Every structure is written in C-alpha cells, then in structure tokens.
JSON list of C-alpha atoms in Angstrom, two decimals:
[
{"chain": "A", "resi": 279, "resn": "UNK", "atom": "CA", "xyz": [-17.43, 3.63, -5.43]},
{"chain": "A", "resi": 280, "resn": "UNK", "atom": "CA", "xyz": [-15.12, 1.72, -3.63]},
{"chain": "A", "resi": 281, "resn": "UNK", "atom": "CA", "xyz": [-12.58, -0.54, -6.06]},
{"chain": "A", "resi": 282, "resn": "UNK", "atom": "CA", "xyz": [-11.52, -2.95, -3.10]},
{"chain": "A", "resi": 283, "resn": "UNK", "atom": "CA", "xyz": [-14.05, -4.42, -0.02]},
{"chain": "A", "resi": 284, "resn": "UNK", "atom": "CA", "xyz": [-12.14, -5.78, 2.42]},
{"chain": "A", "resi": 285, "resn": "UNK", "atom": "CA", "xyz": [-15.79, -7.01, 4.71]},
{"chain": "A", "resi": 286, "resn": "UNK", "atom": "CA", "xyz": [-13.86, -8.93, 7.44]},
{"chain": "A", "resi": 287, "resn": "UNK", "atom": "CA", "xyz": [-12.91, -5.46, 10.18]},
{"chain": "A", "resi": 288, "resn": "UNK", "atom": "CA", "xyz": [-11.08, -8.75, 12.25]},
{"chain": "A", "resi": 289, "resn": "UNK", "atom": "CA", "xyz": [-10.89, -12.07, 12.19]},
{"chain": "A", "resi": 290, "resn": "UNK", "atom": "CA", "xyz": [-9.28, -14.75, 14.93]},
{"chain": "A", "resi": 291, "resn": "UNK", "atom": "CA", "xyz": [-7.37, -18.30, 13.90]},
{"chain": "A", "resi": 292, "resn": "UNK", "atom": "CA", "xyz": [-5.84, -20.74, 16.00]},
{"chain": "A", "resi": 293, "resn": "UNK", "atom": "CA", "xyz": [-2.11, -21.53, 15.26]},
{"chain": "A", "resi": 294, "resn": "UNK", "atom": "CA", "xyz": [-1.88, -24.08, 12.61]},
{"chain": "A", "resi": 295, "resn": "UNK", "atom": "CA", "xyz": [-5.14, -23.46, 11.19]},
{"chain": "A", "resi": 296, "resn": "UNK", "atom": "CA", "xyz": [-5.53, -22.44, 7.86]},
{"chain": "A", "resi": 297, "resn": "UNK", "atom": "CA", "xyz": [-7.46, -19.04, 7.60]},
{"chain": "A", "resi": 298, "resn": "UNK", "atom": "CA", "xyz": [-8.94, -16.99, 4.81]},
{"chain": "A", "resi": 299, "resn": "UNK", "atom": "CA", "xyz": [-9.53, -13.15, 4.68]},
{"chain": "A", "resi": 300, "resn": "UNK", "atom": "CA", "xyz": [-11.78, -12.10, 1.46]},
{"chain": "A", "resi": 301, "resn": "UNK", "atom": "CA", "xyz": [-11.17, -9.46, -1.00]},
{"chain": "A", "resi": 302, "resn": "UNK", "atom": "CA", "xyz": [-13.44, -8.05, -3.57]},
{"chain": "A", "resi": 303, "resn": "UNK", "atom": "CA", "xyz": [-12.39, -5.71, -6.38]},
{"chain": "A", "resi": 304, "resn": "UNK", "atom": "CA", "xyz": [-14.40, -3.53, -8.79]},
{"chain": "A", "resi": 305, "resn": "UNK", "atom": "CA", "xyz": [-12.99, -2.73, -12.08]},
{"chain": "A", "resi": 306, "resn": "UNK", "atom": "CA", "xyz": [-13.87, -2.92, -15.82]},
{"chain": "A", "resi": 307, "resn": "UNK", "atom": "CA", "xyz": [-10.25, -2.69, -16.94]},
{"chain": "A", "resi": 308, "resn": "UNK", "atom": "CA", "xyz": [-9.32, -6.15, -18.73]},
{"chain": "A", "resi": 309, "resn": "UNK", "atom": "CA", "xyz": [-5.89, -6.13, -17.29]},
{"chain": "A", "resi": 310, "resn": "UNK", "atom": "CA", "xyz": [-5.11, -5.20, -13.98]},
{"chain": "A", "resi": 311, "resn": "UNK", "atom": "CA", "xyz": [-3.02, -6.91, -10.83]},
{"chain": "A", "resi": 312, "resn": "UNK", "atom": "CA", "xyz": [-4.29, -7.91, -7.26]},
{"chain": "A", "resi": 313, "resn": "UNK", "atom": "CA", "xyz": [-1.51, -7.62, -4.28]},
{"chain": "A", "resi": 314, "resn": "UNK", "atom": "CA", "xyz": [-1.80, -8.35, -0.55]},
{"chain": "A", "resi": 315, "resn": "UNK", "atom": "CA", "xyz": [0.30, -6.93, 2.14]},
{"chain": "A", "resi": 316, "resn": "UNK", "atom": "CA", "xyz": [0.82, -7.12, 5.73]},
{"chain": "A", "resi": 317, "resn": "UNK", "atom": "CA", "xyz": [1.48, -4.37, 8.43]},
{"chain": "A", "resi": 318, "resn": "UNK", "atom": "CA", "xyz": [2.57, -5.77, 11.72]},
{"chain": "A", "resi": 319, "resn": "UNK", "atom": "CA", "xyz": [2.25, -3.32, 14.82]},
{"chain": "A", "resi": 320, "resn": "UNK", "atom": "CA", "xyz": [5.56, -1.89, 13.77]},
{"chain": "A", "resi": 321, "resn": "UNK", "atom": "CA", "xyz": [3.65, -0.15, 11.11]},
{"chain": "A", "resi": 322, "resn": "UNK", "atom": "CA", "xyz": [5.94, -1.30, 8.00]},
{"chain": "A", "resi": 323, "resn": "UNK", "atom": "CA", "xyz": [4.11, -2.56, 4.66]},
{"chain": "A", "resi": 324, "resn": "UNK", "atom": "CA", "xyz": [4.99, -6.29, 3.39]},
{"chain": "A", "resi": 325, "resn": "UNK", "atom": "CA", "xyz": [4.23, -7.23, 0.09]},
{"chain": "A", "resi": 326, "resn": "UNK", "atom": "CA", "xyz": [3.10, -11.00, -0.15]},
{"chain": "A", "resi": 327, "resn": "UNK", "atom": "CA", "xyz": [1.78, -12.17, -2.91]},
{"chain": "A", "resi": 328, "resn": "UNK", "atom": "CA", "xyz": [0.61, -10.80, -6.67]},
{"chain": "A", "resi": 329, "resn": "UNK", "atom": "CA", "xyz": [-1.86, -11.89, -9.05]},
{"chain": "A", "resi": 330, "resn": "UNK", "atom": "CA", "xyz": [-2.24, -10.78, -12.59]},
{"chain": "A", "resi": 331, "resn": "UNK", "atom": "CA", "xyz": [-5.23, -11.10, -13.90]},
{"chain": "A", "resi": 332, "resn": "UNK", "atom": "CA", "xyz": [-4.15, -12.56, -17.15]},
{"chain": "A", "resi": 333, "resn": "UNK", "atom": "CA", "xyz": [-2.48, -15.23, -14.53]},
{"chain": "A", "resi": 334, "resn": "UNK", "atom": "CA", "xyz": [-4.01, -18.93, -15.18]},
{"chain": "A", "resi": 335, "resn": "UNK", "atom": "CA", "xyz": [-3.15, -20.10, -12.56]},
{"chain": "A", "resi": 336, "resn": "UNK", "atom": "CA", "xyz": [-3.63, -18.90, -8.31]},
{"chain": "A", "resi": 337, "resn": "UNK", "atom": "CA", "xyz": [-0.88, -17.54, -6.98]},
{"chain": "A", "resi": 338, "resn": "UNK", "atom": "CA", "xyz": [1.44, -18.87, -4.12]},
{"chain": "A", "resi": 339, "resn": "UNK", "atom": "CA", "xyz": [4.17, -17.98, -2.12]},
{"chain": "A", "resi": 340, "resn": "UNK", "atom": "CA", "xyz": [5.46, -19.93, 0.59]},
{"chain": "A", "resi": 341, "resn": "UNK", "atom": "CA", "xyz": [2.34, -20.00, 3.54]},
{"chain": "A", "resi": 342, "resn": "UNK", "atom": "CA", "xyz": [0.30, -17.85, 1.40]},
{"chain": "A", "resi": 343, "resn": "UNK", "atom": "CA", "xyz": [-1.94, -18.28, -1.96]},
{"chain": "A", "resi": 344, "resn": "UNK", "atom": "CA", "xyz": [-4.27, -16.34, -3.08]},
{"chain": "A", "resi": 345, "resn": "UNK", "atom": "CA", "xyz": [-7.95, -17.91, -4.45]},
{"chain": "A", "resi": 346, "resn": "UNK", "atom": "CA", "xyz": [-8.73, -15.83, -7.77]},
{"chain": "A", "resi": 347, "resn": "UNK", "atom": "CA", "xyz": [-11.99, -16.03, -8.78]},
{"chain": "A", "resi": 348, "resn": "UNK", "atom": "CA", "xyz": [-12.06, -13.56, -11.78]},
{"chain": "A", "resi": 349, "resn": "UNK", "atom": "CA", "xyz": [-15.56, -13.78, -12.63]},
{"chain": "A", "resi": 350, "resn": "UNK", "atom": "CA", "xyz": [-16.61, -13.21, -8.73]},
{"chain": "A", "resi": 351, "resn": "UNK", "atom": "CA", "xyz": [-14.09, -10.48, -8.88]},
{"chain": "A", "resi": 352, "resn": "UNK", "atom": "CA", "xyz": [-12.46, -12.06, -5.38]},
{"chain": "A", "resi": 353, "resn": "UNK", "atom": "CA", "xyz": [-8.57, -12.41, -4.30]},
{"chain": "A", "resi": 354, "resn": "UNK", "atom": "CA", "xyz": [-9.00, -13.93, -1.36]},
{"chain": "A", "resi": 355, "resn": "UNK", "atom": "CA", "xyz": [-5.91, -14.55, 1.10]},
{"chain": "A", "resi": 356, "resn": "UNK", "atom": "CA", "xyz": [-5.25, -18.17, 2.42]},
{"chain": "A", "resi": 357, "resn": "UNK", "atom": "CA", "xyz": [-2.65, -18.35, 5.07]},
{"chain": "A", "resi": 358, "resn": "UNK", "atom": "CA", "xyz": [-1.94, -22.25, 6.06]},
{"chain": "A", "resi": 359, "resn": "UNK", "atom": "CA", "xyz": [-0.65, -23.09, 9.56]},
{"chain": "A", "resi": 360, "resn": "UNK", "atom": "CA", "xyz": [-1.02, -19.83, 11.13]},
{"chain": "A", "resi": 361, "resn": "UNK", "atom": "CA", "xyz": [1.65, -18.26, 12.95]},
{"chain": "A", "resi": 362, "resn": "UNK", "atom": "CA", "xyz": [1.91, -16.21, 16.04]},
{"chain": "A", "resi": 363, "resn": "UNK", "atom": "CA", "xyz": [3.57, -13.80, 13.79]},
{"chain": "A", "resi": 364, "resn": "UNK", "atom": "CA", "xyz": [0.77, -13.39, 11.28]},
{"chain": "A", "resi": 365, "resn": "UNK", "atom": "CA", "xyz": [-0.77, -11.66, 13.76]},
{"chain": "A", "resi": 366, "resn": "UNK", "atom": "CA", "xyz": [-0.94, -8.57, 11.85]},
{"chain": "A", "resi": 367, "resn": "UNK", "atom": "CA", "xyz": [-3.23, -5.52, 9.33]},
{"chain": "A", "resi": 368, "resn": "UNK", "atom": "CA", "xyz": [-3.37, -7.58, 6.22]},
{"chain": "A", "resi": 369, "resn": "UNK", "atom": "CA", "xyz": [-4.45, -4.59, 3.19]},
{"chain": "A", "resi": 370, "resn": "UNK", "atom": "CA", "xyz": [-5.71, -5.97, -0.71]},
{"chain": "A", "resi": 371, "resn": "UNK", "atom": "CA", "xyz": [-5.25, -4.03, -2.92]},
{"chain": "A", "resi": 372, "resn": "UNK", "atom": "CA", "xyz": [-5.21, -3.51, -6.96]},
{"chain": "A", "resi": 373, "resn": "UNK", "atom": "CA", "xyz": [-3.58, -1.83, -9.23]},
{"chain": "A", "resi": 374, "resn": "UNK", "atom": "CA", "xyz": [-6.01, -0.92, -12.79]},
{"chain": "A", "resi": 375, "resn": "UNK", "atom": "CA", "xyz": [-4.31, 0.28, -16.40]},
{"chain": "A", "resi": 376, "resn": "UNK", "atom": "CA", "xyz": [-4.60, 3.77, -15.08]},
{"chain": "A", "resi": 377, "resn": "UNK", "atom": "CA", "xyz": [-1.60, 2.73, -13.10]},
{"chain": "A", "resi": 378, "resn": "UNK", "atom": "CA", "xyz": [-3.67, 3.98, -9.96]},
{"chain": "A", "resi": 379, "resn": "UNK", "atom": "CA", "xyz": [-3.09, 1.75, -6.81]},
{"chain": "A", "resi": 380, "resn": "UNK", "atom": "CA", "xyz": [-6.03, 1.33, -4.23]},
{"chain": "A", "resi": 381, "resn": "UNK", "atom": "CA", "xyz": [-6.24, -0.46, -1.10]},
{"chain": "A", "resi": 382, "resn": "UNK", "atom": "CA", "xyz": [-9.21, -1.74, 1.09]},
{"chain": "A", "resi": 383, "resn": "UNK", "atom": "CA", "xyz": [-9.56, -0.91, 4.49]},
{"chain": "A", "resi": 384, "resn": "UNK", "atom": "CA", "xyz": [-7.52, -4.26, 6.03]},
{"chain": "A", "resi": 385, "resn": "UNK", "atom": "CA", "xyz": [-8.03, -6.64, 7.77]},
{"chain": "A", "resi": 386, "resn": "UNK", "atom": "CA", "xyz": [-7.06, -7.36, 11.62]},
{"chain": "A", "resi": 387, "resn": "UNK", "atom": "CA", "xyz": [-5.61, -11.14, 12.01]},
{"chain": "A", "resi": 388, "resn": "UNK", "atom": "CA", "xyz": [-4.65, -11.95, 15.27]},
{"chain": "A", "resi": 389, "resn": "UNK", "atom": "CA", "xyz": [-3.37, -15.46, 15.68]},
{"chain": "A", "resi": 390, "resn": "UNK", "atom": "CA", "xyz": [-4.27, -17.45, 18.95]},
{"chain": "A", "resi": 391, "resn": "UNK", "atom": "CA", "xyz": [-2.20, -19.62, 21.10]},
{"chain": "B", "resi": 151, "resn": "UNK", "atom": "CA", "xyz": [20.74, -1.17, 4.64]},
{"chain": "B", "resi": 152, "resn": "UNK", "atom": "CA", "xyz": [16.87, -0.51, 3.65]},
{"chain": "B", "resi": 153, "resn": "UNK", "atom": "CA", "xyz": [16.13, 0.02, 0.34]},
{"chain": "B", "resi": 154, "resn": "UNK", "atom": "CA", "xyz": [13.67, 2.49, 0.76]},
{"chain": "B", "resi": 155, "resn": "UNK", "atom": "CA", "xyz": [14.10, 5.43, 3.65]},
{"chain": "B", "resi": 156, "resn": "UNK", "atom": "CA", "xyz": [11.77, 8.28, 4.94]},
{"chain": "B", "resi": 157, "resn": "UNK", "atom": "CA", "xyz": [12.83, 11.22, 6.39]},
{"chain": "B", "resi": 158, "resn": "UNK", "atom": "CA", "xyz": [11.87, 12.05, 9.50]},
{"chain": "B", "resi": 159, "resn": "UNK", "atom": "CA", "xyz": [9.93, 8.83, 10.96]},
{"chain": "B", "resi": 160, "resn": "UNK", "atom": "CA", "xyz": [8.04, 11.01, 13.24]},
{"chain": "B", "resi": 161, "resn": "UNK", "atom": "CA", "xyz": [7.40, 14.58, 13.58]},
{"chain": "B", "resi": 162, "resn": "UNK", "atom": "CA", "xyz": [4.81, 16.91, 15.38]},
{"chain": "B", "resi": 163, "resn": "UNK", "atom": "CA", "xyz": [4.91, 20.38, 13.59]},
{"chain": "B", "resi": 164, "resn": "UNK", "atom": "CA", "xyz": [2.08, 23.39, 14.16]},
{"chain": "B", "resi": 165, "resn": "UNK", "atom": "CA", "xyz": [-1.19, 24.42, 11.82]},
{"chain": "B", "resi": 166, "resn": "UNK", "atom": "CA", "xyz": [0.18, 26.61, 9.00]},
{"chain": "B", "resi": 167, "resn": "UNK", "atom": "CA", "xyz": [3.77, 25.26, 9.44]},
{"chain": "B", "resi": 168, "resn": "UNK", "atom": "CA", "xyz": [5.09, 24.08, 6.08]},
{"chain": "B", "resi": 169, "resn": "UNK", "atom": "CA", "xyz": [6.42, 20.67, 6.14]},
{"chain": "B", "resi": 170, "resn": "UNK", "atom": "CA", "xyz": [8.74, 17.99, 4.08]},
{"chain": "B", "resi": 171, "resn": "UNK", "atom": "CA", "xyz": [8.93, 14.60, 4.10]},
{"chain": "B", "resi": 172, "resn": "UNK", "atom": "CA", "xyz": [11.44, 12.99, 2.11]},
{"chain": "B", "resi": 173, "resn": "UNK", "atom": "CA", "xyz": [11.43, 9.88, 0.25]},
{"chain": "B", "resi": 174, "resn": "UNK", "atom": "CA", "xyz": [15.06, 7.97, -1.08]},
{"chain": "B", "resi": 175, "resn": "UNK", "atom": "CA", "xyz": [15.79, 4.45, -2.49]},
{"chain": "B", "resi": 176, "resn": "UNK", "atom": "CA", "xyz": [18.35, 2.52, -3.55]},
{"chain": "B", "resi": 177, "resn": "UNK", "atom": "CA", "xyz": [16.35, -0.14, -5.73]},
{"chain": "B", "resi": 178, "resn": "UNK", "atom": "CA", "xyz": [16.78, 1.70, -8.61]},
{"chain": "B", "resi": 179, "resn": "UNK", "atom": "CA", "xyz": [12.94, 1.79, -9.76]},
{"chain": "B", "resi": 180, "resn": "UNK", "atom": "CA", "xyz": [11.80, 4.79, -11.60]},
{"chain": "B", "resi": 181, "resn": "UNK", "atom": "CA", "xyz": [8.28, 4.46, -10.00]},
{"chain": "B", "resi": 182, "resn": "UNK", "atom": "CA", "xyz": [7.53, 6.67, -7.07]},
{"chain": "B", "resi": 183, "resn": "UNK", "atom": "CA", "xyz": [4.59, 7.08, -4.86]},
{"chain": "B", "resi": 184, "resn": "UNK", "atom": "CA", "xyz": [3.54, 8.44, -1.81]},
{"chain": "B", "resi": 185, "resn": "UNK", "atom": "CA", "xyz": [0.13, 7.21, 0.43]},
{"chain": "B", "resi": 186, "resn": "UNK", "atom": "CA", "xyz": [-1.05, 8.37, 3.48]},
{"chain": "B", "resi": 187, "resn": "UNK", "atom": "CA", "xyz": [-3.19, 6.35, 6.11]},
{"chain": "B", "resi": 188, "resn": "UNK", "atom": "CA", "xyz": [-5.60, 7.20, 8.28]},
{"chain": "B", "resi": 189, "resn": "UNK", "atom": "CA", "xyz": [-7.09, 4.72, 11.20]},
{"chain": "B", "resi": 190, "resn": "UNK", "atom": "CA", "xyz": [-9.97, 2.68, 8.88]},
{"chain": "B", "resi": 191, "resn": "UNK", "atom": "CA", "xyz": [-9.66, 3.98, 5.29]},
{"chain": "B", "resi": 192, "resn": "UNK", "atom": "CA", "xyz": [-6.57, 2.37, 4.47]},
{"chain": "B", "resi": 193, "resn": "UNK", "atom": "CA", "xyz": [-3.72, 3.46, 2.10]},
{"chain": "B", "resi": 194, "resn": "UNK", "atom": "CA", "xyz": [-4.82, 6.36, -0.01]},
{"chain": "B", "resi": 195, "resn": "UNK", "atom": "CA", "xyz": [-2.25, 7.32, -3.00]},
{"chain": "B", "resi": 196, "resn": "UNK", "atom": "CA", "xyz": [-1.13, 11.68, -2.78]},
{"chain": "B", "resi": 197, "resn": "UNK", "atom": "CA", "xyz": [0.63, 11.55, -5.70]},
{"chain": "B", "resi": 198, "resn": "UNK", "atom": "CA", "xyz": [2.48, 9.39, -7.68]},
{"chain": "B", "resi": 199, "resn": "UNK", "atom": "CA", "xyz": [5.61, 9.65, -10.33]},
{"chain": "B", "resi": 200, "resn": "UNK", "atom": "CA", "xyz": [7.00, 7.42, -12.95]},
{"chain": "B", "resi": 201, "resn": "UNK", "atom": "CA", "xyz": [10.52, 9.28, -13.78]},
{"chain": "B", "resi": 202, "resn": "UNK", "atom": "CA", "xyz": [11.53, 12.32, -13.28]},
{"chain": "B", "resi": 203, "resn": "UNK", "atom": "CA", "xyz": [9.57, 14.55, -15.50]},
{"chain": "B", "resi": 204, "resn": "UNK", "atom": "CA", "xyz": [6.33, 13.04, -14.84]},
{"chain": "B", "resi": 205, "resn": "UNK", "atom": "CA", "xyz": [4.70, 13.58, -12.00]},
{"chain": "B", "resi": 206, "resn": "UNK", "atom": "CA", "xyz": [1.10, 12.68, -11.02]},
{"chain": "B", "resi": 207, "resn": "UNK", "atom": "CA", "xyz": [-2.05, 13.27, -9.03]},
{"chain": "B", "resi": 208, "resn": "UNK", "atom": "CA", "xyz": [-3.21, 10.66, -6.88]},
{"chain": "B", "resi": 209, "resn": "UNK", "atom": "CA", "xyz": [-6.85, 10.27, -4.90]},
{"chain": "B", "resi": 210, "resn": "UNK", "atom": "CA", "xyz": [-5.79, 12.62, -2.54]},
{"chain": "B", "resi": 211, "resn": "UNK", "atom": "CA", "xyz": [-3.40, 15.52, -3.62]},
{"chain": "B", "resi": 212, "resn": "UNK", "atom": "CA", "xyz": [-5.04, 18.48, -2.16]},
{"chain": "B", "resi": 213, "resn": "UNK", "atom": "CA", "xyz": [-2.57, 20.54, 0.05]},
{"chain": "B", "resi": 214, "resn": "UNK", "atom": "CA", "xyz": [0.03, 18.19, -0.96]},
{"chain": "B", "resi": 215, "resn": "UNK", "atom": "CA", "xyz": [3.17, 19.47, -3.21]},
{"chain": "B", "resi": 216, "resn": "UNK", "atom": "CA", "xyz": [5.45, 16.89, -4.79]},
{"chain": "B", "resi": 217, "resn": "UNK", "atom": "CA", "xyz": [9.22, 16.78, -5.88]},
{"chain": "B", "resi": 218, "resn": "UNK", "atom": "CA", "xyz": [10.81, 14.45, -7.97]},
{"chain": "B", "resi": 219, "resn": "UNK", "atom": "CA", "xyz": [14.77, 15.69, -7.32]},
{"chain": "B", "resi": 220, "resn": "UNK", "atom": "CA", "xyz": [15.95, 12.85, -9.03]},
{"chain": "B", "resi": 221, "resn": "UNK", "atom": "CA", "xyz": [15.45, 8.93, -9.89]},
{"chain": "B", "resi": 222, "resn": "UNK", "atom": "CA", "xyz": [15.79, 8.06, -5.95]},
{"chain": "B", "resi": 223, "resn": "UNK", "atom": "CA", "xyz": [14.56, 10.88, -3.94]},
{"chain": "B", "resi": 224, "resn": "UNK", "atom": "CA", "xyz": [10.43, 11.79, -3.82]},
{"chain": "B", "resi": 225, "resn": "UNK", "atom": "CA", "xyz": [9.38, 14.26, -1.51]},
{"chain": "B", "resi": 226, "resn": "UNK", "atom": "CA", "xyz": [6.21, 15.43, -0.50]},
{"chain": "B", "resi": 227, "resn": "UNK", "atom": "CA", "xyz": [5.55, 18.65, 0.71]},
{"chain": "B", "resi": 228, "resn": "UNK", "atom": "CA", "xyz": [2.46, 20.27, 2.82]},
{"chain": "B", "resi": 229, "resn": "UNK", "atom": "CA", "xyz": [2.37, 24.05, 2.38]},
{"chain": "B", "resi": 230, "resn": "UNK", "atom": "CA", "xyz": [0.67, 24.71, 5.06]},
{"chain": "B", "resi": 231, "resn": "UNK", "atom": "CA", "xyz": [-0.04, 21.88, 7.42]},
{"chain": "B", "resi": 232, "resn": "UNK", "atom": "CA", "xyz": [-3.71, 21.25, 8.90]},
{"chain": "B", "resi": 233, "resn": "UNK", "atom": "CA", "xyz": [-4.56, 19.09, 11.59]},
{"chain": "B", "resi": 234, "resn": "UNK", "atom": "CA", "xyz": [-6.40, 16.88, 9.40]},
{"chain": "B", "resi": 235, "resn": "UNK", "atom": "CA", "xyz": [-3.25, 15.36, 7.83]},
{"chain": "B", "resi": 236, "resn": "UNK", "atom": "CA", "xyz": [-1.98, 14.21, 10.91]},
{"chain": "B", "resi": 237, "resn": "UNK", "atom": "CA", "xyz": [-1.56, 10.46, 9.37]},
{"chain": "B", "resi": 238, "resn": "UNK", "atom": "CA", "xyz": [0.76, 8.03, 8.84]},
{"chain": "B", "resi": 239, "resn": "UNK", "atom": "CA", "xyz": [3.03, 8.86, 5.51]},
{"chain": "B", "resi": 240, "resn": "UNK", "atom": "CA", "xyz": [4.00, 6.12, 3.32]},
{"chain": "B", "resi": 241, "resn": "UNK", "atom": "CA", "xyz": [6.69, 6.24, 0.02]},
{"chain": "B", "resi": 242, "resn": "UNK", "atom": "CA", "xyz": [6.93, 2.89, -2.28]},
{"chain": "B", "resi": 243, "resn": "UNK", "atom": "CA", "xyz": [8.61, 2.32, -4.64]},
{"chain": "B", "resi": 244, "resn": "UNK", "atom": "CA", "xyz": [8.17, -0.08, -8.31]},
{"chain": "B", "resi": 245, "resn": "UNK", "atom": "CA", "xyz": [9.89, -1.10, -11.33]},
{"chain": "B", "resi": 246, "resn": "UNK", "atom": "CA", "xyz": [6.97, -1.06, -13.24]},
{"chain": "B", "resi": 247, "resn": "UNK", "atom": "CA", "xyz": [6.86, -5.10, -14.05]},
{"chain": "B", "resi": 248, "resn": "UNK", "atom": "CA", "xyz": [4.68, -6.85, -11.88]},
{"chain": "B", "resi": 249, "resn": "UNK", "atom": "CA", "xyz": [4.32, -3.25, -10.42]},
{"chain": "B", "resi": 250, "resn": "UNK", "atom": "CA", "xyz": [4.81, -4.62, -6.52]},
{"chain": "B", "resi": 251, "resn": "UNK", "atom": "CA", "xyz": [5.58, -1.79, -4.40]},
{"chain": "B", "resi": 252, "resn": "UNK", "atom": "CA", "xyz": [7.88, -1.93, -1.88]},
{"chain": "B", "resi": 253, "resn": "UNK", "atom": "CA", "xyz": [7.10, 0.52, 1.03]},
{"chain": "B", "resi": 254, "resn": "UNK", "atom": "CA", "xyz": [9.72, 2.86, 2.94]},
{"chain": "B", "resi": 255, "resn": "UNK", "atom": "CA", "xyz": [8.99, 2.47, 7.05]},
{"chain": "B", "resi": 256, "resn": "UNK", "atom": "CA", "xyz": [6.09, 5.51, 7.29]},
{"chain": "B", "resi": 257, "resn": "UNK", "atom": "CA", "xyz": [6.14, 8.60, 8.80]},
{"chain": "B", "resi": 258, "resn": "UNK", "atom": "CA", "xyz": [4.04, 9.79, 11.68]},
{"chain": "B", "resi": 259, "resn": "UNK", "atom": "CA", "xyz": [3.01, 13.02, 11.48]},
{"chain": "B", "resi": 260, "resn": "UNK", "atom": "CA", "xyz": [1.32, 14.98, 14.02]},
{"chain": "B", "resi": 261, "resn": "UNK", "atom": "CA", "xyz": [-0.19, 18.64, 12.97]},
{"chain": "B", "resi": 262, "resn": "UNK", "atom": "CA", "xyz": [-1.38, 20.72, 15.78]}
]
C-alpha cells in the first residue's frame, strides 16, 4: 500500500496567488515526520519544510506552511504569493520509526505570468 | 563548495557492465542513503546506512551493492547493470534530529 498520495499529477497558479498541493500519508506509527521538497528542472532536491507529528503547532518557513491535519492524515503544502520560480516537482514525503523514508509521486507546479 | 557530491553526474555504461556511483559529504552526518527515481514513482530508497557498520536495505535493493568506506563517502554499486536501472541516482544525507535529508545533485544513468 502506498504510505504517501500525492492526487494532484499538476496543478497551475497565477503569480501571487496562494496555492495548495495535498498530501496524504498512511501510517500507524505514533511518531513519525512529514517533509516536502522541491525539484526544479535542474533535477536537484530542496528540502522545505518539516513537520513532526508530535508538533502542536503547523509548520512554516518563509512562503511555505504546511496544514497538518493529523487525524485526516494530510500535510498539505501552502505556498503564498507564488513565484515564477516555484515553478517546479514538489515530492511529500514521510519518514515512520522504522527510519524508512518514502515519497509520493510529486507534484508538477508551474507558476503563470 | 556543496556539501553533498555524486560521482559521476551522468554516465551511459552497457548491460552486464558493473558500475559505481559514489556518494561524499562534508556535513558531517552519520546518516547515509541512496534513492533512485524513475519518471512517475518518485524517490524510492536502495539502501540506507546510519554509521559505518550498519548498513541497510531499502524498498528497492535488488542488484544494488552498498559501501560505507567511511563517515562521508556511500557508494552504491550495480554488479551487473540492466537497462531497467537506467534512473536518476540520488545520495542524502541526515543527522538523525529532525532527520531532513539533504540531497547530493543526482546522477543520470543510462544502461544499454
């Protein structure tokens, strides 16, 4: 069974606009951590942003927060005021206590003009 | 300087060819990993190492060898390449905290 859906293949924002790409995770572990990264064309990985899931709070960073909904078992991205340069792959992805890492099948972002 | 190389970025080799790809960092982490990716499945972990003696099996290790040389170098080895792991290569690094990885710049391989 898959441990991350990533449902959105690609998705389209206009510069400035906010814009939110789901995640869905599957895990009975208690403790585990949520990530998001980006991979422009250039093919590198970017971490964002991290979420424990002992974390009371949703995490931020800069542009990006992530909307934790524990008992929907969702980490949904939110990028505010889109960039050209978000135009990217944007992978969740989770890490359980078997120390195991997986990663959904991304998401393509492209910002418009 | 990156903090985390790959050696070679990009290589086309033969079926049956035996094949490394080498991993170094400077962040000083003692995690390891290494992913492929393949065109819509995503990252998918080979194998996976938290110091030097330990060394681990990931979703994906068949016809994939590991090293763990020291605390900064991770390579991965293919005995004997097939065409179907022509992917993109990926080493990352943690420090076993928040566990964030921090990815080296892939490696294309091609297997013929």
């Amino acid at each position: 069974a898959q441990k991350i859906t990533q449902t959105q293949p690609g998705m389209f924002v206009q510069e400035k606009e906010a814009v939110t790409l789901d995640c869905t995770y599957d895990t009975s572990d208690p403790s585990y951590g949520l990530f998001w990264y980006k991979q422009p064309s250039s093919g590198e990985m970017i971490f964002l942003i991290y979420q424990g899931s002992y974390d009371q709070q949703n995490a931020t960073e800069g542009r990006y927060s992530l909307n934790f909904q524990k008992a929907r078992k969702s980490a949904n991205l939110v990028i505010s005021a889109s960039q050209l340069g978000d135009s990217a792959m944007y992978f969740c992805a989770m890490i359980d206590t078997g120390n195991q890492f997986y990663f959904g099948t991304g998401t393509s972002l492209t910002v418009i003009p | 300087d990156a903090d985390v190389t790959q050696t070679p970025r990009n290589r086309i080799t033969k079926t049956g060819k035996r094949i490394m790809l080498e991993c170094s960092q400077t962040k000083g982490h003692d995690r390891m990993y290494w992913y492929r990716q393949d065109p819509g499945l995503g990252l998918r972990l080979i194998y996976y190492s938290f110091d030097v003696k330990d060394i681990n099996k990931g979703e994906i290790s068949d016809g994939y060898s590991v090293s763990r040389q020291a605390q900064a170098k991770f390579s991965l080895s293919l005995e004997s390449a097939i065409p179907n792991q022509t992917a993109l290569y990926f080493c990352a690094t943690s420090d076993g905290l928040r566990e964030t990885q921090y990815f080296g710049p892939g490696t294309r391989l091609l297997v013929l």
